[in-house]
Amino acid sequence: MDILVIGTGAREHALVRALAADPQVTALHAAPGNPGTAALATSHDVDPLDPAAVAALASGLGVDLVVVGPEAPLVAGVADAVRAAGVPVFGPSADAARLEGSKAFAKEVMAAAGVPTAASRTCTDLSQVADALDEFGAPHVVKEDGLAAGKGVAVTDDRAVALAHAGACLDRPGGQVVVEEYLDGPEVSLFVLSDGRDVVALAPAQDFKRIGDGDTGPNTGGMGAYSPLPWAPPGLVDEVLERVARPTVVEMAARGTPFTGVLYCGLALTSRGMRVVEFNARFGDPETQVVLARLATPLAGLLKAAATGRLAEHPPLTWRDEAAVTVVVASAGYPGGARTGDLITGIDDAEQVPGVHVLHAGTALIDGVEGDNLLISAGGRVLSVVGTGSDLASARTAAYAGVARIDLTGSQHRTDIAAQASR
Ligand code: AMP
Ligand code: GLY
């Protein structure tokens, strides 16, 4: 099977790495990819947001499957264009990706499907926002309707801050916001694969969204993750399949917009039961890095089955008897204006630590002296260092031993990823 992976992050490097380990895979391509994927896949300088260009690349290469990593290409219709060109694609249509692309739409689908989620109001002006804030009380939760790369949500006790955030979102063209009830309790990410009809869950993971230790500071794209979750209730995955994923997939099919790809269920385990915090229409980053590190089932066949409506025929998934922890190494300044262009060293050393592999995100290669290539930072989240081990404690020790061997001026990472869960 020849496969093209769309995207540039550590999630895509994890996908490429897992696909490369599948004996069915004969060739791997990435567009645009990164220096990490380039070691395993041929890179193509094609804009991932250009549906026609991606479809032309997929047809031209004659690949058997396209896997779309990030949300923006999905919302832009890349999966539709590839499918229209007759190439199987793992990723939802633009209409189905609205489950991530519009929080108001996701709420509407959840209401129609009876999926447990926070009570909410979709607002198009500030007086509606003010009423909704008063209805639900503090802490206030205000979400920009559209894609915002993790920066569209304000959770605050300060009514003025909530109103100001809503005002900024409403000022944008077509602006609407979702105001909702605050959900307490730990968060879980569960990836559910769907072929439009059937659903298969991967293993739950937990993400660390804030920049600072102890969940302090601003939200980021995700600073680390671990899997499995020893504290999760044993019936959680089945409950999410039956109460969340299946009803949502049925509702999307009934609307004539079947969902093919990963339904990423972001969940809060509240004192009143499990609730959906958000849906995403793609794999999570950095959760994918730990989930795929544990998956023993060959990935290519699984994604192809989902892309071609044959999940029901796929054998049950198998998992390595291992835990995985990933720590994100970010540039100075992230999640604000991230500093770039600094030399990165120590990746090979880090990978000498048993159980450690390093995935690239915001990295770039430049020509050094004597023709040597130098690796430099080129984005906010630079690397995902993944450690595996027989339990979370040893996976965590491995991941941090790897991080300690990496040198990047001014870099930041959290020191408490999976700390509590591994005790
Ligand atoms: P979202 O973009 O919807 O995932 O929101 C980003 C983050 O904001 C979530 O991972 C939560 O940590 C937080 N959040 C979102 N909605 C709520 C809510 N209703 N109650 C509490 N926290 C929330
Ligand atoms: N880890 C959060 C996300 O991928 O949205």
PDB file of N, CA and C and ligand atoms in Angstrom, residues 11 71 100 150 189 191 207 209 220-222 264 278 280 282-287 381, ligand 2:
ATOM      1  N   ARG A  11       2.326  14.950  15.268  1.00  0.00           N
ATOM      2  CA  ARG A  11       1.255  13.975  15.025  1.00  0.00           C
ATOM      3  C   ARG A  11       1.475  13.271  13.687  1.00  0.00           C
ATOM      4  N   GLU A  71      -6.762  19.757  11.130  1.00  0.00           N
ATOM      5  CA  GLU A  71      -8.160  20.125  10.895  1.00  0.00           C
ATOM      6  C   GLU A  71      -8.333  21.094   9.730  1.00  0.00           C
ATOM      7  N   GLU A 100     -15.909  19.770  14.128  1.00  0.00           N
ATOM      8  CA  GLU A 100     -14.821  20.522  14.760  1.00  0.00           C
ATOM      9  C   GLU A 100     -14.846  21.994  14.357  1.00  0.00           C
ATOM     10  N   GLY A 150      -6.909  26.113  19.376  1.00  0.00           N
ATOM     11  CA  GLY A 150      -6.819  25.990  20.837  1.00  0.00           C
ATOM     12  C   GLY A 150      -6.868  27.321  21.570  1.00  0.00           C
ATOM     13  N   SER A 189      -9.072  12.231  26.393  1.00  0.00           N
ATOM     14  CA  SER A 189      -9.204  12.259  24.931  1.00  0.00           C
ATOM     15  C   SER A 189      -9.380  10.834  24.440  1.00  0.00           C
ATOM     16  N   PHE A 191      -9.991   8.733  20.850  1.00  0.00           N
ATOM     17  CA  PHE A 191     -10.091   8.762  19.391  1.00  0.00           C
ATOM     18  C   PHE A 191     -10.963   7.593  18.961  1.00  0.00           C
ATOM     19  N   ASP A 207      -4.194  14.699  27.834  1.00  0.00           N
ATOM     20  CA  ASP A 207      -3.397  15.782  27.256  1.00  0.00           C
ATOM     21  C   ASP A 207      -3.181  16.832  28.344  1.00  0.00           C
ATOM     22  N   LYS A 209      -2.876  20.731  28.524  1.00  0.00           N
ATOM     23  CA  LYS A 209      -3.071  21.846  27.591  1.00  0.00           C
ATOM     24  C   LYS A 209      -2.356  23.126  28.000  1.00  0.00           C
ATOM     25  N   THR A 220      -2.274  25.943  25.313  1.00  0.00           N
ATOM     26  CA  THR A 220      -1.381  25.715  24.172  1.00  0.00           C
ATOM     27  C   THR A 220      -2.051  24.678  23.281  1.00  0.00           C
ATOM     28  N   GLY A 221      -1.356  24.253  22.251  1.00  0.00           N
ATOM     29  CA  GLY A 221      -1.849  23.130  21.457  1.00  0.00           C
ATOM     30  C   GLY A 221      -1.767  21.812  22.221  1.00  0.00           C
ATOM     31  N   GLY A 222      -0.990  21.764  23.289  1.00  0.00           N
ATOM     32  CA  GLY A 222      -0.800  20.527  24.073  1.00  0.00           C
ATOM     33  C   GLY A 222       0.682  20.354  24.370  1.00  0.00           C
ATOM     34  N   TYR A 264     -12.590  12.659  17.390  1.00  0.00           N
ATOM     35  CA  TYR A 264     -11.801  12.853  18.624  1.00  0.00           C
ATOM     36  C   TYR A 264     -12.792  13.341  19.662  1.00  0.00           C
ATOM     37  N   GLU A 278     -15.627  18.763  23.747  1.00  0.00           N
ATOM     38  CA  GLU A 278     -15.496  19.183  22.347  1.00  0.00           C
ATOM     39  C   GLU A 278     -15.332  17.949  21.472  1.00  0.00           C
ATOM     40  N   ASN A 280     -13.281  16.919  17.901  1.00  0.00           N
ATOM     41  CA  ASN A 280     -12.380  17.290  16.819  1.00  0.00           C
ATOM     42  C   ASN A 280     -12.556  16.244  15.730  1.00  0.00           C
ATOM     43  N   ARG A 282     -10.175  14.953  13.787  1.00  0.00           N
ATOM     44  CA  ARG A 282      -8.842  14.458  13.392  1.00  0.00           C
ATOM     45  C   ARG A 282      -8.155  13.937  14.642  1.00  0.00           C
ATOM     46  N   PHE A 283      -6.986  13.315  14.431  1.00  0.00           N
ATOM     47  CA  PHE A 283      -6.203  12.851  15.568  1.00  0.00           C
ATOM     48  C   PHE A 283      -5.725  14.041  16.398  1.00  0.00           C
ATOM     49  N   GLY A 284      -5.618  13.870  17.708  1.00  0.00           N
ATOM     50  CA  GLY A 284      -5.108  14.921  18.597  1.00  0.00           C
ATOM     51  C   GLY A 284      -3.594  14.925  18.619  1.00  0.00           C
ATOM     52  N   ASP A 285      -3.056  16.096  18.855  1.00  0.00           N
ATOM     53  CA  ASP A 285      -1.616  16.267  18.985  1.00  0.00           C
ATOM     54  C   ASP A 285      -1.384  16.946  20.330  1.00  0.00           C
ATOM     55  N   PRO A 286      -0.747  16.329  21.297  1.00  0.00           N
ATOM     56  CA  PRO A 286       0.187  15.209  21.243  1.00  0.00           C
ATOM     57  C   PRO A 286      -0.351  13.830  21.623  1.00  0.00           C
ATOM     58  N   GLU A 287      -1.672  13.648  21.786  1.00  0.00           N
ATOM     59  CA  GLU A 287      -2.155  12.335  22.230  1.00  0.00           C
ATOM     60  C   GLU A 287      -1.800  11.212  21.244  1.00  0.00           C
ATOM     61  N   ARG A 381       5.780  24.481  18.956  1.00  0.00           N
ATOM     62  CA  ARG A 381       6.081  23.148  19.481  1.00  0.00           C
ATOM     63  C   ARG A 381       7.135  22.552  18.549  1.00  0.00           C
TER      64      ARG A 381
HETATM   65  N1  GLY B   2      -4.336  17.883  22.009  1.00  0.00           N
HETATM   66  C1  GLY B   2      -5.408  18.713  21.674  1.00  0.00           C
HETATM   67  C2  GLY B   2      -5.740  18.759  20.260  1.00  0.00           C
HETATM   68  O1  GLY B   2      -5.161  18.072  19.436  1.00  0.00           O
HETATM   69  O2  GLY B   2      -6.643  19.502  19.917  1.00  0.00           O
END
